[in-house]
Short mmCIF file of C-alpha atoms and ligand atoms in Angstrom, two decimals:
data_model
loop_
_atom_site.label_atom_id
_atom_site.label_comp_id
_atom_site.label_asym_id
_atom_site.label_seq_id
_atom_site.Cartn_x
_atom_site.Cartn_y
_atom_site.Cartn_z
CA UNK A 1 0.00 0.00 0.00
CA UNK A 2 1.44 3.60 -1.46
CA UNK A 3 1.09 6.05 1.29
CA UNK A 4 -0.54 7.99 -1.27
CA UNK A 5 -3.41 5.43 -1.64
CA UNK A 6 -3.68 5.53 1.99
CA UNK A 7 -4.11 9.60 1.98
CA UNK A 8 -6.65 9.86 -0.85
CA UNK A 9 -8.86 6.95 1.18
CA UNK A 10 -12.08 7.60 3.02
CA UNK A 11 -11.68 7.13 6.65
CA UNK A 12 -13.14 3.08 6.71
CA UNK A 13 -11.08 2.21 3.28
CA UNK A 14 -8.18 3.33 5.22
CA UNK A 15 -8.99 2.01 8.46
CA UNK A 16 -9.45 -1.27 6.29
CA UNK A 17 -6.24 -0.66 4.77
CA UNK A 18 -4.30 -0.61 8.08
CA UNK A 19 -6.39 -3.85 9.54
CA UNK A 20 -5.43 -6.04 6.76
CA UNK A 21 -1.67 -5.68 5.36
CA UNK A 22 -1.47 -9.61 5.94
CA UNK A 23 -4.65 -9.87 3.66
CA UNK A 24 -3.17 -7.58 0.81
CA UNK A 25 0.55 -9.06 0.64
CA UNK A 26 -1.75 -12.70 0.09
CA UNK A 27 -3.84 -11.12 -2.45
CA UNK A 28 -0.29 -9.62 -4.37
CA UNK A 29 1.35 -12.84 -4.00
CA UNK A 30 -2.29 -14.45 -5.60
CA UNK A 31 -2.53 -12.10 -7.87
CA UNK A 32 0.86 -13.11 -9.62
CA UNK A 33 -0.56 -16.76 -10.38
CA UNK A 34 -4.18 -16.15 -10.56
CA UNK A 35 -5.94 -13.78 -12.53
CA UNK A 36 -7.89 -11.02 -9.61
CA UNK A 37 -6.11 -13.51 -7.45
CA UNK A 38 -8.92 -15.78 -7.02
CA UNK A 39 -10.42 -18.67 -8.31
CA UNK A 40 -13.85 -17.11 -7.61
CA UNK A 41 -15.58 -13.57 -8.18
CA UNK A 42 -17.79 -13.88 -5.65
CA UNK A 43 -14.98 -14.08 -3.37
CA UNK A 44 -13.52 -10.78 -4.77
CA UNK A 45 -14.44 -7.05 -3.47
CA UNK A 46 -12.41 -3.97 -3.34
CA UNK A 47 -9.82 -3.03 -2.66
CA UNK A 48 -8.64 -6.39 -2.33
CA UNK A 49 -10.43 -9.50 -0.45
CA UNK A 50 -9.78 -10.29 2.96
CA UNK A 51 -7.90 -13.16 3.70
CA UNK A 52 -9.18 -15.76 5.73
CA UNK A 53 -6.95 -17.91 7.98
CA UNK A 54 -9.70 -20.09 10.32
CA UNK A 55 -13.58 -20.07 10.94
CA UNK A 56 -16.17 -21.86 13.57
CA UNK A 57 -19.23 -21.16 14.09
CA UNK A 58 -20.28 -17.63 13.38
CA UNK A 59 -16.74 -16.65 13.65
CA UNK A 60 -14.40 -16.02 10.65
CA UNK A 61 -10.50 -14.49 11.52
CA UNK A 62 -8.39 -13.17 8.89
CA UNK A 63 -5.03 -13.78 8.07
CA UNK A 64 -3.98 -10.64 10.37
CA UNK A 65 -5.77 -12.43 13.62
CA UNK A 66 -9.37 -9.68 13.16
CA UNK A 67 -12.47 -11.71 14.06
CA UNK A 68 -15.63 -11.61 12.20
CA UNK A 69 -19.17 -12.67 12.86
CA UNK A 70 -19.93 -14.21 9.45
CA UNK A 71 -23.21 -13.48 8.77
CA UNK A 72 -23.26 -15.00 4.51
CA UNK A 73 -21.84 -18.29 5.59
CA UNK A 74 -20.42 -19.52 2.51
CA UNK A 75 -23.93 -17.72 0.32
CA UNK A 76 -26.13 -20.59 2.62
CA UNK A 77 -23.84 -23.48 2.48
CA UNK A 78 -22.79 -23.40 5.25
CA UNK A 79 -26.26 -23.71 7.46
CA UNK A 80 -24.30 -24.98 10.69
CA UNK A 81 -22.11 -22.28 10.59
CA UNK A 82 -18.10 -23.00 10.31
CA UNK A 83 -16.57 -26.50 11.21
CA UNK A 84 -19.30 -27.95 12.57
CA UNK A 85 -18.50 -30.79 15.24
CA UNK A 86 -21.08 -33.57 13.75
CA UNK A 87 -19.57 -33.10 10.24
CA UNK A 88 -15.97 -32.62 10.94
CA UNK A 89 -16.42 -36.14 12.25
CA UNK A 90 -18.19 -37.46 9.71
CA UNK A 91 -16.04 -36.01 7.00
CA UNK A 92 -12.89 -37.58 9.10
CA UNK A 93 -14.73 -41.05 9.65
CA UNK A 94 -14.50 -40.82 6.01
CA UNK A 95 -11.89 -39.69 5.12
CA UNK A 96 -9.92 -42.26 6.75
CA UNK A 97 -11.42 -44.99 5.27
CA UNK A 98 -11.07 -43.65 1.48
CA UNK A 99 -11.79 -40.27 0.10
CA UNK A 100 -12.83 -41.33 -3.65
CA UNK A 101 -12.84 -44.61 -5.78
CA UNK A 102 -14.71 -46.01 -9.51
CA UNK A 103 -16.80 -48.65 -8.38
CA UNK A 104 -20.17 -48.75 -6.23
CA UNK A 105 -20.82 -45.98 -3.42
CA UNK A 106 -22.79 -46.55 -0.75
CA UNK A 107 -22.12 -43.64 1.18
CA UNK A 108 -24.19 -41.70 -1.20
CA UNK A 109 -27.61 -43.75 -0.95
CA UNK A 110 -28.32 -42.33 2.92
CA UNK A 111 -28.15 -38.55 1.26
CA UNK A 112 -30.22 -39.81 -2.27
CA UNK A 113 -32.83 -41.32 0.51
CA UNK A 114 -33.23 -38.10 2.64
CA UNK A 115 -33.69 -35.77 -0.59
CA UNK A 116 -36.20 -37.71 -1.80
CA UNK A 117 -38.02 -38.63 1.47
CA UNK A 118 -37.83 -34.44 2.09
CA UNK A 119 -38.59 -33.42 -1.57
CA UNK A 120 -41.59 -34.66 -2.52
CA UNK A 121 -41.40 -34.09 -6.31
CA UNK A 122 -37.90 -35.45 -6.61
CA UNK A 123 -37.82 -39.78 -6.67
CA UNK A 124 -34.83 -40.33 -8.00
CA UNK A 125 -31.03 -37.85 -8.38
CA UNK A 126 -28.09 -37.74 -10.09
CA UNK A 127 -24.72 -35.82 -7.84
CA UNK A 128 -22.65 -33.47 -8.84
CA UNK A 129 -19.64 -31.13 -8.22
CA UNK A 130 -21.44 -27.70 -8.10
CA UNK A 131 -24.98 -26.75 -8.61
CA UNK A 132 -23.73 -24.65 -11.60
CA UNK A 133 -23.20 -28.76 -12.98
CA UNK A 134 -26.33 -29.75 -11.32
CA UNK A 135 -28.56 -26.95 -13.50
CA UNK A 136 -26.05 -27.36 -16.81
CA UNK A 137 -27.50 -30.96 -16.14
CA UNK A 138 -30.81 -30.86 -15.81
CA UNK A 139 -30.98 -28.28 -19.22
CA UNK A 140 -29.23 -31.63 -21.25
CA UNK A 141 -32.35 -33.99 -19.30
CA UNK A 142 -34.28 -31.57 -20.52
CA UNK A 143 -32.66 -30.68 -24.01
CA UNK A 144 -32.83 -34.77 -24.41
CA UNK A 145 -36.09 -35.16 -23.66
CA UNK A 146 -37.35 -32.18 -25.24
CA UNK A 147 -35.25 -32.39 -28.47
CA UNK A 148 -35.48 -28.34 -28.29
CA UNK A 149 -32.00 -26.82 -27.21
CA UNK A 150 -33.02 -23.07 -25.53
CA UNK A 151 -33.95 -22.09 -22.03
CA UNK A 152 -36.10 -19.54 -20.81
CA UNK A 153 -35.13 -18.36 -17.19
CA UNK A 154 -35.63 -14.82 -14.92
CA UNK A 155 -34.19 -12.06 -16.14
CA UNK A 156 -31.25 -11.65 -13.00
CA UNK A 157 -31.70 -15.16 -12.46
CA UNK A 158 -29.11 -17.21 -10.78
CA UNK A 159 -28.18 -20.59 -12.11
CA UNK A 160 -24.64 -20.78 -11.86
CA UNK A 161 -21.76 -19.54 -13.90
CA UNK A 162 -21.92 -21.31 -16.96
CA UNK A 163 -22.17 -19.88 -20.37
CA UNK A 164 -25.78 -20.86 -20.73
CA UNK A 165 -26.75 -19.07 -17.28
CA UNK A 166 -24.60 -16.57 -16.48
CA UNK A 167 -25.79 -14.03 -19.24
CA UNK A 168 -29.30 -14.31 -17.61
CA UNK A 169 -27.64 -13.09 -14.06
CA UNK A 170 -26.66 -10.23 -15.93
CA UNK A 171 -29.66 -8.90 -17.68
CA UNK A 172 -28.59 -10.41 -21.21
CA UNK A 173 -29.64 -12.31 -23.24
CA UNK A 174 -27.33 -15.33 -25.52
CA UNK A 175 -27.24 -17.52 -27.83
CA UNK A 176 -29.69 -20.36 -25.79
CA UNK A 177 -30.47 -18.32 -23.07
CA UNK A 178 -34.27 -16.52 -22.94
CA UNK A 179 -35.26 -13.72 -20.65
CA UNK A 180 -38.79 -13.20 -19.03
CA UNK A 181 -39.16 -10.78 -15.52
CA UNK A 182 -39.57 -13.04 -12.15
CA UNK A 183 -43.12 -12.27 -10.55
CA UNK A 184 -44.46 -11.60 -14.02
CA UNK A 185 -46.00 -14.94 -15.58
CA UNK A 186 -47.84 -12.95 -18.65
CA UNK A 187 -43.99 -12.28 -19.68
CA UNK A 188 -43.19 -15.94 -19.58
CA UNK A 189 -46.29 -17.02 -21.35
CA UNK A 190 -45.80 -14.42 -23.70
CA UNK A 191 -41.80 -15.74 -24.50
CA UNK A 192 -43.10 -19.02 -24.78
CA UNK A 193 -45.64 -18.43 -27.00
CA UNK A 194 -43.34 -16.76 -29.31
CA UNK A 195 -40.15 -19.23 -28.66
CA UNK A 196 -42.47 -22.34 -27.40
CA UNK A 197 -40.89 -24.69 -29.55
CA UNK A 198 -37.40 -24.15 -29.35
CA UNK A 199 -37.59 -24.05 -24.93
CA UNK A 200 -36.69 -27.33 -23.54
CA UNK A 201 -36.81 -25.74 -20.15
CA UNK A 202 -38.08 -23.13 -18.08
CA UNK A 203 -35.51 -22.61 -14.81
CA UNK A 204 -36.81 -20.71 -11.58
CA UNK A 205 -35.51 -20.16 -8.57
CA UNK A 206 -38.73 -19.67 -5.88
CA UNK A 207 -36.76 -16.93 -4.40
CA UNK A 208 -34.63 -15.27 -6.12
CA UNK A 209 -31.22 -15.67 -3.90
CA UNK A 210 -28.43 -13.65 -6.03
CA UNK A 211 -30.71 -11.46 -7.66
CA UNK A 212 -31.56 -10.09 -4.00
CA UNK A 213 -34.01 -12.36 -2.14
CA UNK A 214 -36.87 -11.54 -3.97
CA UNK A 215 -39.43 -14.62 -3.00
CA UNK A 216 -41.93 -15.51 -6.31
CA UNK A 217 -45.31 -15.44 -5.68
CA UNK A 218 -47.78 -18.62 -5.77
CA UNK A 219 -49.87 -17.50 -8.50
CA UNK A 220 -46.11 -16.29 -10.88
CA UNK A 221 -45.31 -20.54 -10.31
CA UNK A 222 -48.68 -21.80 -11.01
CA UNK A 223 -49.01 -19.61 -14.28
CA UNK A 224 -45.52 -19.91 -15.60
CA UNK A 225 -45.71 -23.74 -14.35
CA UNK A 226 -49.07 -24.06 -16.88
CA UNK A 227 -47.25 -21.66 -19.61
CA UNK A 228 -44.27 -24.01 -19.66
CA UNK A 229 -46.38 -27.35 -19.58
CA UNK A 230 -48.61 -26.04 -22.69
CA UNK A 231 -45.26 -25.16 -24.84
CA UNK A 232 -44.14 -28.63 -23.73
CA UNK A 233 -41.48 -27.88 -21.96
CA UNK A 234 -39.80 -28.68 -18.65
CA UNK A 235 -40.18 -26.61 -15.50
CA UNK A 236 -36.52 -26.82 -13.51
CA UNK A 237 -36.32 -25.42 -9.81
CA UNK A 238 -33.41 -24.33 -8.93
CA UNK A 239 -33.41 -25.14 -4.83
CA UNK A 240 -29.71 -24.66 -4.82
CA UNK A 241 -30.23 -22.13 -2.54
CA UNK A 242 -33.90 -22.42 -1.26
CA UNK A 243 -33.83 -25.76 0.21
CA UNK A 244 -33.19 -24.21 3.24
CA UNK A 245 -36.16 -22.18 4.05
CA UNK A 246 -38.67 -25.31 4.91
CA UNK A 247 -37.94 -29.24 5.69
CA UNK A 248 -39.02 -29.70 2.21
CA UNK A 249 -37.49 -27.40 -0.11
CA UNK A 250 -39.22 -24.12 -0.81
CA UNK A 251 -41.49 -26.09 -3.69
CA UNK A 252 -43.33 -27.41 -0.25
CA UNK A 253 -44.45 -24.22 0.49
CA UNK A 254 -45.61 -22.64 -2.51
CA UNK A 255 -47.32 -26.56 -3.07
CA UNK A 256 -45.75 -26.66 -6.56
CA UNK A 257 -44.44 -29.60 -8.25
CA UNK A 258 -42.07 -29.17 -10.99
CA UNK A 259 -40.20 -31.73 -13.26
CA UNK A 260 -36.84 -31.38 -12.20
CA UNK A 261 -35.12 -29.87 -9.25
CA UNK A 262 -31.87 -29.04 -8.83
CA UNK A 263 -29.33 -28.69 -5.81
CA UNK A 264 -26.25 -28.05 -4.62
CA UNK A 265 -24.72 -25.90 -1.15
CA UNK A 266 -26.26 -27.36 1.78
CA UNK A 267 -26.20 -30.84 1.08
CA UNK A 268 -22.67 -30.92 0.66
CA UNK A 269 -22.25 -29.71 4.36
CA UNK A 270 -19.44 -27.17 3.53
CA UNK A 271 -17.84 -29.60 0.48
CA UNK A 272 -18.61 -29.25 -3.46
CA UNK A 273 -22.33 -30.70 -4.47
CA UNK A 274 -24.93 -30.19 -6.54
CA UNK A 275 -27.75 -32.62 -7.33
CA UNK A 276 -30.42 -32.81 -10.11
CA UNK A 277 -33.77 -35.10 -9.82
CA UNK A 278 -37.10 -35.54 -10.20
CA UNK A 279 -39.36 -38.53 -11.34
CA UNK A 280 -38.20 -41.88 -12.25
CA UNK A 281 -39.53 -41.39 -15.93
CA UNK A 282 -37.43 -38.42 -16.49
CA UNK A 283 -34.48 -39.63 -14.43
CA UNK A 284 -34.50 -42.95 -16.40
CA UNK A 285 -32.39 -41.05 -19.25
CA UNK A 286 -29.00 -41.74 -17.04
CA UNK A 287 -30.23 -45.57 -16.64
CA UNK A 288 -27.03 -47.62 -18.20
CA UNK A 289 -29.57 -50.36 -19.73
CA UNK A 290 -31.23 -48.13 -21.41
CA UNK A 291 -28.97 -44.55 -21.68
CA UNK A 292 -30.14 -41.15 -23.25
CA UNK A 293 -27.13 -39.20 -21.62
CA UNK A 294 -24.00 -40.19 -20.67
CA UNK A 295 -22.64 -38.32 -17.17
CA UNK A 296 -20.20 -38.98 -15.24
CA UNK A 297 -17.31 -37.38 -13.40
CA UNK A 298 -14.25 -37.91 -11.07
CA UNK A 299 -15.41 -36.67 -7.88
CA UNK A 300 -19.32 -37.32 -8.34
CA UNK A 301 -21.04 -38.28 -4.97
CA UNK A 302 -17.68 -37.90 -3.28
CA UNK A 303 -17.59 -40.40 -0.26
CA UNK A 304 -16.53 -37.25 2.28
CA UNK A 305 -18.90 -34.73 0.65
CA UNK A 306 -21.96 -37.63 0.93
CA UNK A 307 -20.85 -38.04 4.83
CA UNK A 308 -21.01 -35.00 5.46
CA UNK A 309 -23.99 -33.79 3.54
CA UNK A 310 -25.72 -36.43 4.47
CA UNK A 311 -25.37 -34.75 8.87
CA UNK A 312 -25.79 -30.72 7.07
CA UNK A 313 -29.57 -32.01 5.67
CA UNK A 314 -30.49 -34.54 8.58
CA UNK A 315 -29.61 -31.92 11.14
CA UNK A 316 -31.49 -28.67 9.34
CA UNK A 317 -34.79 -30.21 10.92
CA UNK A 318 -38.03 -28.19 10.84
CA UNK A 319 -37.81 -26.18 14.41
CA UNK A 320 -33.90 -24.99 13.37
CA UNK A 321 -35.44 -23.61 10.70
CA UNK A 322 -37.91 -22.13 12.23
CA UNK A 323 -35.14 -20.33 14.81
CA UNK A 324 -32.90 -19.03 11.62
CA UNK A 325 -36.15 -17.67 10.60
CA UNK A 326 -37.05 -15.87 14.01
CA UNK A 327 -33.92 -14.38 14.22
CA UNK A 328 -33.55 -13.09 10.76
CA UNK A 329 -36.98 -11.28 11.89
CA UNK A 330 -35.36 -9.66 14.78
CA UNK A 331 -32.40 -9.00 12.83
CA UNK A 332 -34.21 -7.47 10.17
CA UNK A 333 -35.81 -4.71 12.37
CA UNK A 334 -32.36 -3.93 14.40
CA UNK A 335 -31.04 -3.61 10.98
CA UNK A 336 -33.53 -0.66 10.09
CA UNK A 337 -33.59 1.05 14.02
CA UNK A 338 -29.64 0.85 12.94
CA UNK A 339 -30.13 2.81 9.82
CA UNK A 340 -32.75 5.08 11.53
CA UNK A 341 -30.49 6.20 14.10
CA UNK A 342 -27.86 7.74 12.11
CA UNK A 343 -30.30 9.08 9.40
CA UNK A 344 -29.15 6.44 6.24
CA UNK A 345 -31.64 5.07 4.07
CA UNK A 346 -32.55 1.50 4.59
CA UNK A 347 -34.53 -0.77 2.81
CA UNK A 348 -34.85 -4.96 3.09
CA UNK A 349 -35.44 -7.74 1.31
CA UNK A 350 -36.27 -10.66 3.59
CA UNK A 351 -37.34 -14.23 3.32
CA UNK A 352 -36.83 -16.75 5.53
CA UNK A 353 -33.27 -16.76 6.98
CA UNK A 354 -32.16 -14.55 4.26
CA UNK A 355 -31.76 -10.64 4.04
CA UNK A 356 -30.83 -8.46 1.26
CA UNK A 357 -29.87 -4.88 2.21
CA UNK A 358 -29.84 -1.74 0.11
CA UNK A 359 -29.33 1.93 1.01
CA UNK A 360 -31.83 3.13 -0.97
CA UNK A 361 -35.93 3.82 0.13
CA UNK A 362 -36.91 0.91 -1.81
CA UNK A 363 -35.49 -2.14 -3.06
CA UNK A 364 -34.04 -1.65 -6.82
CA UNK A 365 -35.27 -4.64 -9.10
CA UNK A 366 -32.48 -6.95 -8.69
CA UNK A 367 -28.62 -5.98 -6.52
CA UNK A 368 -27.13 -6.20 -10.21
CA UNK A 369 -29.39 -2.63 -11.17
CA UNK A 370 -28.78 -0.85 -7.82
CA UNK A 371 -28.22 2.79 -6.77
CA UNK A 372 -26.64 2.31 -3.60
CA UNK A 373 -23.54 0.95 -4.93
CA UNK A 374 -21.33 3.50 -3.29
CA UNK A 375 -22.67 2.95 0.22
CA UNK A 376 -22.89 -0.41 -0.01
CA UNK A 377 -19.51 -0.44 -1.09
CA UNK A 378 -18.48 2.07 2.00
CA UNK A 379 -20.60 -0.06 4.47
CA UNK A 380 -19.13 -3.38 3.48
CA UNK A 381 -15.93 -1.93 4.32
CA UNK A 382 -17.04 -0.29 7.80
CA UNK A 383 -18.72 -3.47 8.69
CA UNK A 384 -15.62 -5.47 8.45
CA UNK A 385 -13.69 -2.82 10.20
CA UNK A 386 -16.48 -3.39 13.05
CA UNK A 387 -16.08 -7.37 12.64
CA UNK A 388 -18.80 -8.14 11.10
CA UNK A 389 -19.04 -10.25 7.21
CA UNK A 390 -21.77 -8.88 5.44
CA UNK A 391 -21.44 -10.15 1.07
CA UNK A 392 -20.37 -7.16 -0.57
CA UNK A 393 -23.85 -6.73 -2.10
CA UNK A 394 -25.38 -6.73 1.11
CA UNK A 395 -26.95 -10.01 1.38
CA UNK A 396 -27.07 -11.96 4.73
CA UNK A 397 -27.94 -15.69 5.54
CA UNK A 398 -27.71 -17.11 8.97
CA UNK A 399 -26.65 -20.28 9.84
CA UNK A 400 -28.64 -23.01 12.94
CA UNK A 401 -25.29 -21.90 15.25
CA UNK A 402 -26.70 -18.23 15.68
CA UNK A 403 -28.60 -17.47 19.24
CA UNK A 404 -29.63 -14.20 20.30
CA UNK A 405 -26.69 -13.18 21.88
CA UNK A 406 -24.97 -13.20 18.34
CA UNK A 407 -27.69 -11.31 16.80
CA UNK A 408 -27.36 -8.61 19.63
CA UNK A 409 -23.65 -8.35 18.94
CA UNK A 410 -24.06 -7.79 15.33
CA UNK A 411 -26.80 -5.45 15.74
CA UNK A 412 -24.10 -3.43 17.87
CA UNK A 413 -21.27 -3.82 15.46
CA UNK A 414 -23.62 -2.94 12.73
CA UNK A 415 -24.69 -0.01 14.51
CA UNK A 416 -21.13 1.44 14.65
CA UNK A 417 -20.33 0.84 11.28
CA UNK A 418 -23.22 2.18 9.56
CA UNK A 419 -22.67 5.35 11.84
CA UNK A 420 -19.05 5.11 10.32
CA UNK A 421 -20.68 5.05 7.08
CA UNK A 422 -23.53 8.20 7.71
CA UNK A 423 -20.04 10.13 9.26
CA UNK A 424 -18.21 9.83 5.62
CA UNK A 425 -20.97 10.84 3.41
N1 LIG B 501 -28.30 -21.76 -8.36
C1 LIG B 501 -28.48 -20.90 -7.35
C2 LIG B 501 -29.86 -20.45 -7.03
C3 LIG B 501 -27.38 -20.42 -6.62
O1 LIG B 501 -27.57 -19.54 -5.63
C4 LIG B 501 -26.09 -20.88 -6.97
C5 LIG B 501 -24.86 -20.41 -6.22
N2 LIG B 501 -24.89 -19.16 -5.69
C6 LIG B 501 -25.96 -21.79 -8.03
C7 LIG B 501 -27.07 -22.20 -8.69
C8 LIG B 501 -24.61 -22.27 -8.46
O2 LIG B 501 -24.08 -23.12 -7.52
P1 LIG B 501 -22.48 -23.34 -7.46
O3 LIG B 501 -21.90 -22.05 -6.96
O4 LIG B 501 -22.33 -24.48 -6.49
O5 LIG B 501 -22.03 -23.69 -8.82
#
């Protein structure tokens, strides 16, 4: 860091400055090897990402010994917080006995059993390494089945980062990739009247996670669930993120069934997953006596990601939920008696155990069209300078490991830094 940097920097930017050298000499040295450093965008903010050296439970420290509450946990993957006792075992059970082999895996059945016992529309999965490879494989079931090779999915969806998807997170659209606006099912039905035959799938997530926790409404999945059923296509939802919210998967609470559902974070407890399923008949395409698609992979239903997925979804029981979800509530209106106090502008998107914040009087349509992006930028910094891990675009998930006693502390954390922030402007 240039002295001169450090002069020209707002108060928190150089309060962040001085907390972290350890963090920017890693991110030079990463930079050298790794294009931004990183193997991950998401992972990325300015002016350079902190390091981090250890986590467990809500607590994060960075490479320069600062603690932080985390309060994104991995973006929801990790809903027991960090190094969680009952899967650090079960991950080291496993990993002593074998970590990965080509021939039959049991380990993986106990996880396959408790999706489908949970998810009622899903009787049979495939795993895989991400749920960006979970969705990129449900749109070849579907492209197989089909015989039609384009999607139709929310405009500032979130489906992963492959070519097919990642366009849609952005507001574009490609080559295969159709737009429609979430909450609006005329605007599906009217793409798939004019595309119907080419749209092997339709891909939703029931609340939008990326795009700002923005939860779909019943009557937006029944209509675009008809729409895509008329034009003969598949309806895919994306619970990569969602599973969390109910004992279920979100598709038990809006009572929706669709034809394939995809997964990933959570029930890899903390390791790379994704999962794609839905009925027998469609999942029948994979069967080797009688294969439509050919997949398989390396590290597919990896014995120590199965273990320990397998604890992450059989301990997210129904009443855990239901405490993530009562303290997001309180957290929620801290948040905004926060914002209140030192006169910023604060508005919320909530659902469930998730929060999306924005210093603006109302929500924007999606975080990727906001107008708060300079004092979201100044309070991400603030908050870490307070200790507390917000994601850069101000979205929040809490994991089963948070009490009340957390909540109060980040309430007072957040309350300094968001004065920090209101002192700058
Ligand atoms: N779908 C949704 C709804 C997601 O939130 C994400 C990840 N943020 C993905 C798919 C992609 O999952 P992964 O990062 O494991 O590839």
């Amino acid at each position: 860091m240039t002295s001169d940097t450090l002069e020209n920097a707002s108060p928190a930017r150089a309060s962040y400055f001085q907390r972290t050298e350890n963090s920017a000499t890693a991110h030079e040295r990463a930079k050298l090897v790794m294009p931004g450093g990183n193997s991950r965008q998401a992972g990325y903010w300015e002016p350079y990402p902190l390091t981090v050296d250890h986590a467990k439970g809500v607590h994060m420290w960075d490479v320069d010994g600062n603690q932080y509450i985390d309060l994104i946990n991995n973006y929801t993957a990790l809903v027991h917080g960090h190094a969680y006792y009952p899967i650090i075992e079960a991950a080291e059970r496993q990993m002593a006995r074998g970590t990965c082999w080509a021939a039959g895996n049991a380990i993986q059945t106990p996880l396959a059993e408790q999706i489908v016992e949970r998810v009622a529309s899903v009787e049979q999965l495939r795993f895989t390494n991400s749920g960006t490879e979970a969705n990129a494989l449900a749109f070849t079931i579907a492209r197989v089945v089909t015989g039609r090779d384009k999607l139709l999915m929310a405009r500032y969806g979130y489906h992963g980062s492959s070519l097919e998807f990642e366009l849609g997170s952005f507001g574009h659209e490609g080559l295969v990739t159709k737009l429609a606006s979430f909450n609006d099912a005329a605007d599906f039905e009217r793409v798939l009247v004019e595309h119907g035959s080419d749209i092997a799938a339709v891909f939703i997530e029931p609340v939008l996670g990326s795009g700002g926790v923005i939860p779909a409404t019943k009557a937006f999945l029944d209509g675009i669930k008809a729409a895509t059923h008329k034009a003969g296509a598949l309806l895919v939802m994306d619970e990569v993120l969602t599973l969390r919210f109910a004992y279920g998967g979100c598709q038990s609470i809006f009572d929706i069934t669709p034809d394939l559902t995809t997964f990933g974070k959570l029930i890899g407890g903390g390791f790379p997953v994704g999962a794609v399923g839905g009925s027998a008949d469609l999942m029948k395409i994979f069967d080797p006596s009688d294969m439509k698609v050919f997949h398989t992979g390396t590290f597919n239903a990896n014995p120590v990601t199965m273990a320990a997925g397998s604890v992450s979804f059989g301990e997210l029981t129904a009443d855990k939920i239901q405490t993530m979800h009562n303290l997001t509530d309180i957290l929620k209106e801290g948040l905004l008696g926060c914002a209140k106090a030192v006169g910023l502008p604060l508005s919320l998107n909530h659902y469930g155990s998730c929060l999306n914040m924005y210093f603006s009087e109302r929500p924007p349509e999606s975080s990727v069209v906001r107008e708060d992006a300079d004092i979201i930028g100044r309070f991400h910094l603030a908050a870490m300078n307070n200790g507390v891990f917000v994601a850069p675009r101000g979205m929040i998930a809490l994991s089963t490991v948070f009490d009340q006693s957390h909540i109060d502390e980040v309430l007072e954390r957040i309350g300094a830094a968001m004065n920090d922030v209101a002192a700058e402007l």
